[in-house]
Amino acid sequence: MISMPTVARRGLLPILLLSAFMPLAILMLVSVGRDWFFPALLPGTIDLTGWRTVLGSGARLRPALIASGVLAVATGVAAMVFGAFAGSAIASARGWRRVVGAGAAFLPVAAPPVAVATGLHATLLGAGLGSSIVGVFIAHLVPACGYTTLYFLGVFTVREGGFEDAARTLGAGVLDVIRRVTIPMMRRELLEAVLLGAIVSWGQVALTLVAGGGRVRTLPLEVMDYLMAGQDQLAATGSLLLAIPPLIAFGVLRLALRNVEMVLP
Amino acid sequence: MTRRWSGLAAFLVAAPVLVGVAYSLFASVGLRGGSGGFSAEPWTAAFADHRLVIGLAWSLWVAAIATAIASLAAILVATLFRSGTRSSGVARFLAVVPLPLPHVAAGVLGVLVLGQSGLLARGAFLAGWIDQPAAMPALIYDRWGIGLILVLAWKEFPFIALIAFSLLAGRGKSLEEAARTLGAHRWAIFRTVTWPVLWRGLAPAVVAVFAFVTGTYEATVLLAPSDPLALPLMTIERYTDIGVASRAEAHVLVLMGLLAGLGAVVLHEAVRAWDRPSA
């Protein structure tokens, strides 16, 4: 006789399989499907018109894709640098200082983007940076720095600083220690932090919408516009472009498993 | 970087949010944002508008149900697929695959699958359950937010599951082995060891998901109805309005969204404090 848990496991496995791969398969199919009218389960024609429209020369999505890419890379790098310093500083603190530091790093992660965006936008307007790509970059940095600070807080909490101590004992200055010891030893962690910050920026909508004042167009905003205009094929193509980079980052560097360490302390 | 910089680091990372909240606080009483001076009018106007109260309640409803479904599914999957067998490992991997998918892409999928002429409706037609798209029950832009709840539950499930896997693989495993050695049955182990480890460990993540879902914009704008209007949509709508009074009300809504998240944190702490003596 088969036990209840075994039956449940056999029933759940196909559901998990569908949950994992069906979404990408659907987006892929819609992105290449044409003449797909109700009630057909499959498109009448398969072609690459959607992809050409979205990525071809003079395509509307191209500047948005470039803007998203530039914002993601710049946010990732800046958030990595900030997070490394802030995370190491908070990790070195003890007692209530550490609790306050960790709580402060949680704040930009936990606060709803709409809430952060509205107050921040007014401040950016006052600084003459409202509705500009620099303003959007600063807005994206807020949650990204929260994530990378928490990430490095976890990393530096478990990391032994023996090599840095040895270098200092041998007479190395602060910059020498960072350049010759810390950076070479933490190359993987630094790269993962860049990716983490970049992913946070890559999917942002509310912050971009408010801080950019509708003038800064990024990939998620264009995807939403396509969908609202009923252009499902283009929306699916854009969604795939949105989904693929974070999925690759997840697969290659197993970012998600490290996020647990980052979120839990 | 030494520990003397920790205060500065904490300040720098939190400052933009604190500045934003402070701005919203001042703007909500007319002290910022082009209003004439101190006034409680934005607060009284916001609460006099029944759409705001309904919108807030609707957002809390969607967040509560979506978080509950995601949490229960995560606990079920983590409990059933915890062994070191190959199939359990595959199941755990499959469960977390949707984690990095952006919420906008999830919203697009929601429309393509759950829409009136979406894939689900096409399947229902082929099964002979409906004869036209209009006969399909509304699953998106619907008053109960069913489509939005399903999409958000699916999107948040991997995050909670990932933490549940980690909890059971760590502390839970050793405690369960100890209980088994002492002669406890499977159900007794689940009730006295697995469940307490899971719920105490998952509570912070569940609270975070609830707070996030309450204020999430991307999937909401694509799947939620215009009546009742969800809190994040109402906030953006009033904030982008050209009227100064509407903007002040938007800041009231921002503060209410933050209070909803804060309320969840306070509730979490209260439950933990209540649970501590018996722990």
PDB file of C-alpha atoms in Angstrom, chain A residues 5 8-9 12-13 16-17 19-21 23 26-27 30 36-41 82 85-86 88-90 92-93 97 101 104-105 107-108 111-112 114-115 118-123 142 145-146 149 203 205-206 209-210 220 223-224 227-228 232 235-236 239 242-243 246-247 250 256-257 260 263-264, chain B residues 1-3 5-6 9-10 12-14 16-20 23-24 76-77 80-81 87 91 93-102 104-105 107-109 111-113 116-117 119 121-123 125-126 130 132-133 154 157 159 162-163 166 186 201 215 217-218 221-222 232 235-236 239 251 254 258:
ATOM      1  CA  PRO A   5       2.917  11.380   1.669  1.00  0.00           C
ATOM      2  CA  ALA A   8       1.093  13.694  -2.318  1.00  0.00           C
ATOM      3  CA  ARG A   9       4.701  13.766  -3.539  1.00  0.00           C
ATOM      4  CA  LEU A  12       3.013  17.640  -6.434  1.00  0.00           C
ATOM      5  CA  LEU A  13       6.049  16.894  -8.595  1.00  0.00           C
ATOM      6  CA  LEU A  16       6.169  21.980  -9.478  1.00  0.00           C
ATOM      7  CA  LEU A  17       7.469  21.097 -12.932  1.00  0.00           C
ATOM      8  CA  SER A  19       5.194  26.017 -12.116  1.00  0.00           C
ATOM      9  CA  ALA A  20       8.905  26.126 -12.979  1.00  0.00           C
ATOM     10  CA  PHE A  21       8.922  25.783 -16.756  1.00  0.00           C
ATOM     11  CA  PRO A  23       5.667  30.239 -17.612  1.00  0.00           C
ATOM     12  CA  ILE A  26       4.108  30.229 -22.525  1.00  0.00           C
ATOM     13  CA  LEU A  27       6.074  33.470 -22.921  1.00  0.00           C
ATOM     14  CA  VAL A  30       3.324  33.894 -27.323  1.00  0.00           C
ATOM     15  CA  TRP A  36      -3.623  33.097 -32.378  1.00  0.00           C
ATOM     16  CA  PHE A  37      -7.336  33.566 -31.908  1.00  0.00           C
ATOM     17  CA  PHE A  38      -9.736  32.119 -29.352  1.00  0.00           C
ATOM     18  CA  PRO A  39     -10.241  29.165 -28.855  1.00  0.00           C
ATOM     19  CA  ALA A  40      -7.019  27.843 -30.480  1.00  0.00           C
ATOM     20  CA  LEU A  41      -4.588  26.359 -27.953  1.00  0.00           C
ATOM     21  CA  PHE A  82      28.460  50.768  -0.905  1.00  0.00           C
ATOM     22  CA  PHE A  85      31.775  49.031   3.064  1.00  0.00           C
ATOM     23  CA  ALA A  86      28.476  49.352   4.933  1.00  0.00           C
ATOM     24  CA  SER A  88      31.684  45.186   6.746  1.00  0.00           C
ATOM     25  CA  ALA A  89      31.235  48.164   9.092  1.00  0.00           C
ATOM     26  CA  ILE A  90      27.953  46.850  10.508  1.00  0.00           C
ATOM     27  CA  SER A  92      32.249  44.602  12.859  1.00  0.00           C
ATOM     28  CA  ALA A  93      29.871  46.294  15.340  1.00  0.00           C
ATOM     29  CA  ARG A  97      24.929  49.020  17.290  1.00  0.00           C
ATOM     30  CA  GLY A 101      22.724  48.685  11.694  1.00  0.00           C
ATOM     31  CA  ALA A 104      18.680  50.219   9.056  1.00  0.00           C
ATOM     32  CA  ALA A 105      19.770  47.983   6.176  1.00  0.00           C
ATOM     33  CA  LEU A 107      14.505  49.506   5.953  1.00  0.00           C
ATOM     34  CA  PRO A 108      15.059  50.166   2.210  1.00  0.00           C
ATOM     35  CA  ALA A 111       9.677  49.719   2.627  1.00  0.00           C
ATOM     36  CA  PRO A 112       7.190  49.577  -0.290  1.00  0.00           C
ATOM     37  CA  VAL A 114       5.763  53.322  -3.951  1.00  0.00           C
ATOM     38  CA  ALA A 115       6.326  54.802  -0.478  1.00  0.00           C
ATOM     39  CA  THR A 118       7.035  59.467  -3.670  1.00  0.00           C
ATOM     40  CA  GLY A 119       9.090  61.023  -0.864  1.00  0.00           C
ATOM     41  CA  LEU A 120      12.338  60.519  -2.742  1.00  0.00           C
ATOM     42  CA  HIS A 121      10.977  62.069  -5.932  1.00  0.00           C
ATOM     43  CA  ALA A 122      10.112  65.305  -4.175  1.00  0.00           C
ATOM     44  CA  THR A 123      13.649  65.415  -2.733  1.00  0.00           C
ATOM     45  CA  VAL A 142      18.111  52.889  -2.378  1.00  0.00           C
ATOM     46  CA  CYS A 145      22.132  49.258  -1.359  1.00  0.00           C
ATOM     47  CA  GLY A 146      19.829  47.741   1.267  1.00  0.00           C
ATOM     48  CA  THR A 149      24.462  45.744   2.667  1.00  0.00           C
ATOM     49  CA  GLY A 203      12.835  44.758 -12.404  1.00  0.00           C
ATOM     50  CA  VAL A 205       8.728  49.768 -11.922  1.00  0.00           C
ATOM     51  CA  ALA A 206       7.333  52.035  -9.195  1.00  0.00           C
ATOM     52  CA  LEU A 209       7.793  55.506 -12.881  1.00  0.00           C
ATOM     53  CA  VAL A 210       7.793  58.090 -10.094  1.00  0.00           C
ATOM     54  CA  PRO A 220       9.556  46.893 -17.508  1.00  0.00           C
ATOM     55  CA  VAL A 223       6.415  45.756 -21.301  1.00  0.00           C
ATOM     56  CA  MET A 224       3.551  47.099 -19.192  1.00  0.00           C
ATOM     57  CA  LEU A 227       0.325  44.641 -22.426  1.00  0.00           C
ATOM     58  CA  MET A 228      -2.059  47.488 -21.640  1.00  0.00           C
ATOM     59  CA  ASP A 232       0.444  40.459 -26.155  1.00  0.00           C
ATOM     60  CA  ALA A 235       4.635  42.090 -24.110  1.00  0.00           C
ATOM     61  CA  ALA A 236       5.639  38.409 -24.004  1.00  0.00           C
ATOM     62  CA  SER A 239       8.876  39.767 -20.576  1.00  0.00           C
ATOM     63  CA  LEU A 242      13.190  40.777 -18.593  1.00  0.00           C
ATOM     64  CA  ALA A 243      13.180  37.229 -17.257  1.00  0.00           C
ATOM     65  CA  PRO A 246      17.896  37.137 -13.629  1.00  0.00           C
ATOM     66  CA  LEU A 247      17.264  33.464 -14.408  1.00  0.00           C
ATOM     67  CA  PHE A 250      20.166  32.576 -10.465  1.00  0.00           C
ATOM     68  CA  ALA A 256      18.831  32.651  -4.247  1.00  0.00           C
ATOM     69  CA  LEU A 257      20.492  30.221  -1.865  1.00  0.00           C
ATOM     70  CA  VAL A 260      18.555  33.122   2.601  1.00  0.00           C
ATOM     71  CA  VAL A 263      17.642  37.740   4.827  1.00  0.00           C
ATOM     72  CA  LEU A 264      17.722  35.658   7.958  1.00  0.00           C
TER      73      LEU A 264
ATOM     74  CA  MET B   1      36.326  49.744   7.525  1.00  0.00           C
ATOM     75  CA  THR B   2      36.200  49.500  11.285  1.00  0.00           C
ATOM     76  CA  ARG B   3      33.335  49.379  13.758  1.00  0.00           C
ATOM     77  CA  TRP B   5      31.965  53.566  10.867  1.00  0.00           C
ATOM     78  CA  SER B   6      28.987  51.319  11.590  1.00  0.00           C
ATOM     79  CA  ALA B   9      26.919  53.110   7.379  1.00  0.00           C
ATOM     80  CA  ALA B  10      23.564  52.489   9.098  1.00  0.00           C
ATOM     81  CA  LEU B  12      23.577  56.249   4.971  1.00  0.00           C
ATOM     82  CA  VAL B  13      21.664  53.103   4.031  1.00  0.00           C
ATOM     83  CA  ALA B  14      18.488  54.167   5.872  1.00  0.00           C
ATOM     84  CA  PRO B  16      16.877  58.004   1.787  1.00  0.00           C
ATOM     85  CA  VAL B  17      13.912  56.079   3.215  1.00  0.00           C
ATOM     86  CA  LEU B  18      13.796  58.213   6.344  1.00  0.00           C
ATOM     87  CA  VAL B  19      13.999  61.382   4.248  1.00  0.00           C
ATOM     88  CA  GLY B  20      11.176  60.081   2.055  1.00  0.00           C
ATOM     89  CA  TYR B  23       8.773  64.312   3.492  1.00  0.00           C
ATOM     90  CA  SER B  24       5.514  62.344   3.272  1.00  0.00           C
ATOM     91  CA  LEU B  76       3.702  21.435   2.313  1.00  0.00           C
ATOM     92  CA  VAL B  77       6.464  21.203  -0.307  1.00  0.00           C
ATOM     93  CA  LEU B  80       7.163  16.430   1.732  1.00  0.00           C
ATOM     94  CA  PHE B  81      10.428  16.922  -0.186  1.00  0.00           C
ATOM     95  CA  SER B  87      13.483  13.298  -6.571  1.00  0.00           C
ATOM     96  CA  ALA B  91      11.442  19.077  -6.399  1.00  0.00           C
ATOM     97  CA  PHE B  93      15.083  22.963  -7.293  1.00  0.00           C
ATOM     98  CA  LEU B  94      11.835  23.202  -9.297  1.00  0.00           C
ATOM     99  CA  ALA B  95      10.110  25.025  -6.417  1.00  0.00           C
ATOM    100  CA  VAL B  96      12.616  27.898  -6.427  1.00  0.00           C
ATOM    101  CA  VAL B  97      13.008  28.318 -10.211  1.00  0.00           C
ATOM    102  CA  PRO B  98      10.362  31.126 -10.484  1.00  0.00           C
ATOM    103  CA  LEU B  99      12.111  33.145  -7.726  1.00  0.00           C
ATOM    104  CA  PRO B 100      14.155  35.482  -9.974  1.00  0.00           C
ATOM    105  CA  LEU B 101      11.304  36.133 -12.429  1.00  0.00           C
ATOM    106  CA  PRO B 102      10.430  39.889 -12.317  1.00  0.00           C
ATOM    107  CA  VAL B 104       6.111  42.493 -14.337  1.00  0.00           C
ATOM    108  CA  ALA B 105       6.715  39.237 -16.219  1.00  0.00           C
ATOM    109  CA  GLY B 107       1.771  39.987 -14.251  1.00  0.00           C
ATOM    110  CA  VAL B 108       2.033  39.504 -18.038  1.00  0.00           C
ATOM    111  CA  LEU B 109       1.750  35.739 -17.517  1.00  0.00           C
ATOM    112  CA  VAL B 111      -3.063  38.123 -18.163  1.00  0.00           C
ATOM    113  CA  LEU B 112      -2.021  35.553 -20.795  1.00  0.00           C
ATOM    114  CA  VAL B 113      -3.159  32.573 -18.721  1.00  0.00           C
ATOM    115  CA  GLN B 116     -11.022  36.159 -20.462  1.00  0.00           C
ATOM    116  CA  SER B 117      -9.556  34.690 -23.678  1.00  0.00           C
ATOM    117  CA  LEU B 119      -5.025  29.847 -22.052  1.00  0.00           C
ATOM    118  CA  ALA B 121     -10.363  29.910 -21.011  1.00  0.00           C
ATOM    119  CA  ARG B 122      -9.198  28.125 -24.165  1.00  0.00           C
ATOM    120  CA  GLY B 123      -8.734  24.930 -22.165  1.00  0.00           C
ATOM    121  CA  PHE B 125     -13.643  25.788 -24.193  1.00  0.00           C
ATOM    122  CA  LEU B 126     -11.956  22.624 -25.428  1.00  0.00           C
ATOM    123  CA  ILE B 130     -17.702  27.354 -21.848  1.00  0.00           C
ATOM    124  CA  GLN B 132     -17.361  31.807 -25.614  1.00  0.00           C
ATOM    125  CA  PRO B 133     -14.774  33.975 -23.769  1.00  0.00           C
ATOM    126  CA  TRP B 154       2.842  31.736  -7.095  1.00  0.00           C
ATOM    127  CA  PHE B 157       5.940  30.809  -2.874  1.00  0.00           C
ATOM    128  CA  PHE B 159      10.961  32.723  -1.491  1.00  0.00           C
ATOM    129  CA  LEU B 162      13.600  28.455   0.036  1.00  0.00           C
ATOM    130  CA  ILE B 163      13.679  29.531   3.665  1.00  0.00           C
ATOM    131  CA  SER B 166      16.926  25.866   4.785  1.00  0.00           C
ATOM    132  CA  ARG B 186       5.801  10.712  12.625  1.00  0.00           C
ATOM    133  CA  GLY B 201      11.652  30.387  11.401  1.00  0.00           C
ATOM    134  CA  GLY B 215       2.441  47.673  -1.425  1.00  0.00           C
ATOM    135  CA  TYR B 217       2.675  47.869  -7.798  1.00  0.00           C
ATOM    136  CA  GLU B 218       3.779  45.842 -10.832  1.00  0.00           C
ATOM    137  CA  VAL B 221      -1.496  47.471 -11.989  1.00  0.00           C
ATOM    138  CA  LEU B 222      -1.744  44.650 -14.538  1.00  0.00           C
ATOM    139  CA  PRO B 232      -0.492  51.293  -4.355  1.00  0.00           C
ATOM    140  CA  THR B 235      -1.210  56.277  -4.207  1.00  0.00           C
ATOM    141  CA  ILE B 236       0.342  56.639  -7.664  1.00  0.00           C
ATOM    142  CA  TYR B 239       0.570  61.440  -6.619  1.00  0.00           C
ATOM    143  CA  HIS B 251       1.358  61.136   1.078  1.00  0.00           C
ATOM    144  CA  VAL B 254       2.050  56.341   1.599  1.00  0.00           C
ATOM    145  CA  LEU B 258       3.918  51.926   5.746  1.00  0.00           C
TER     146      LEU B 258
END
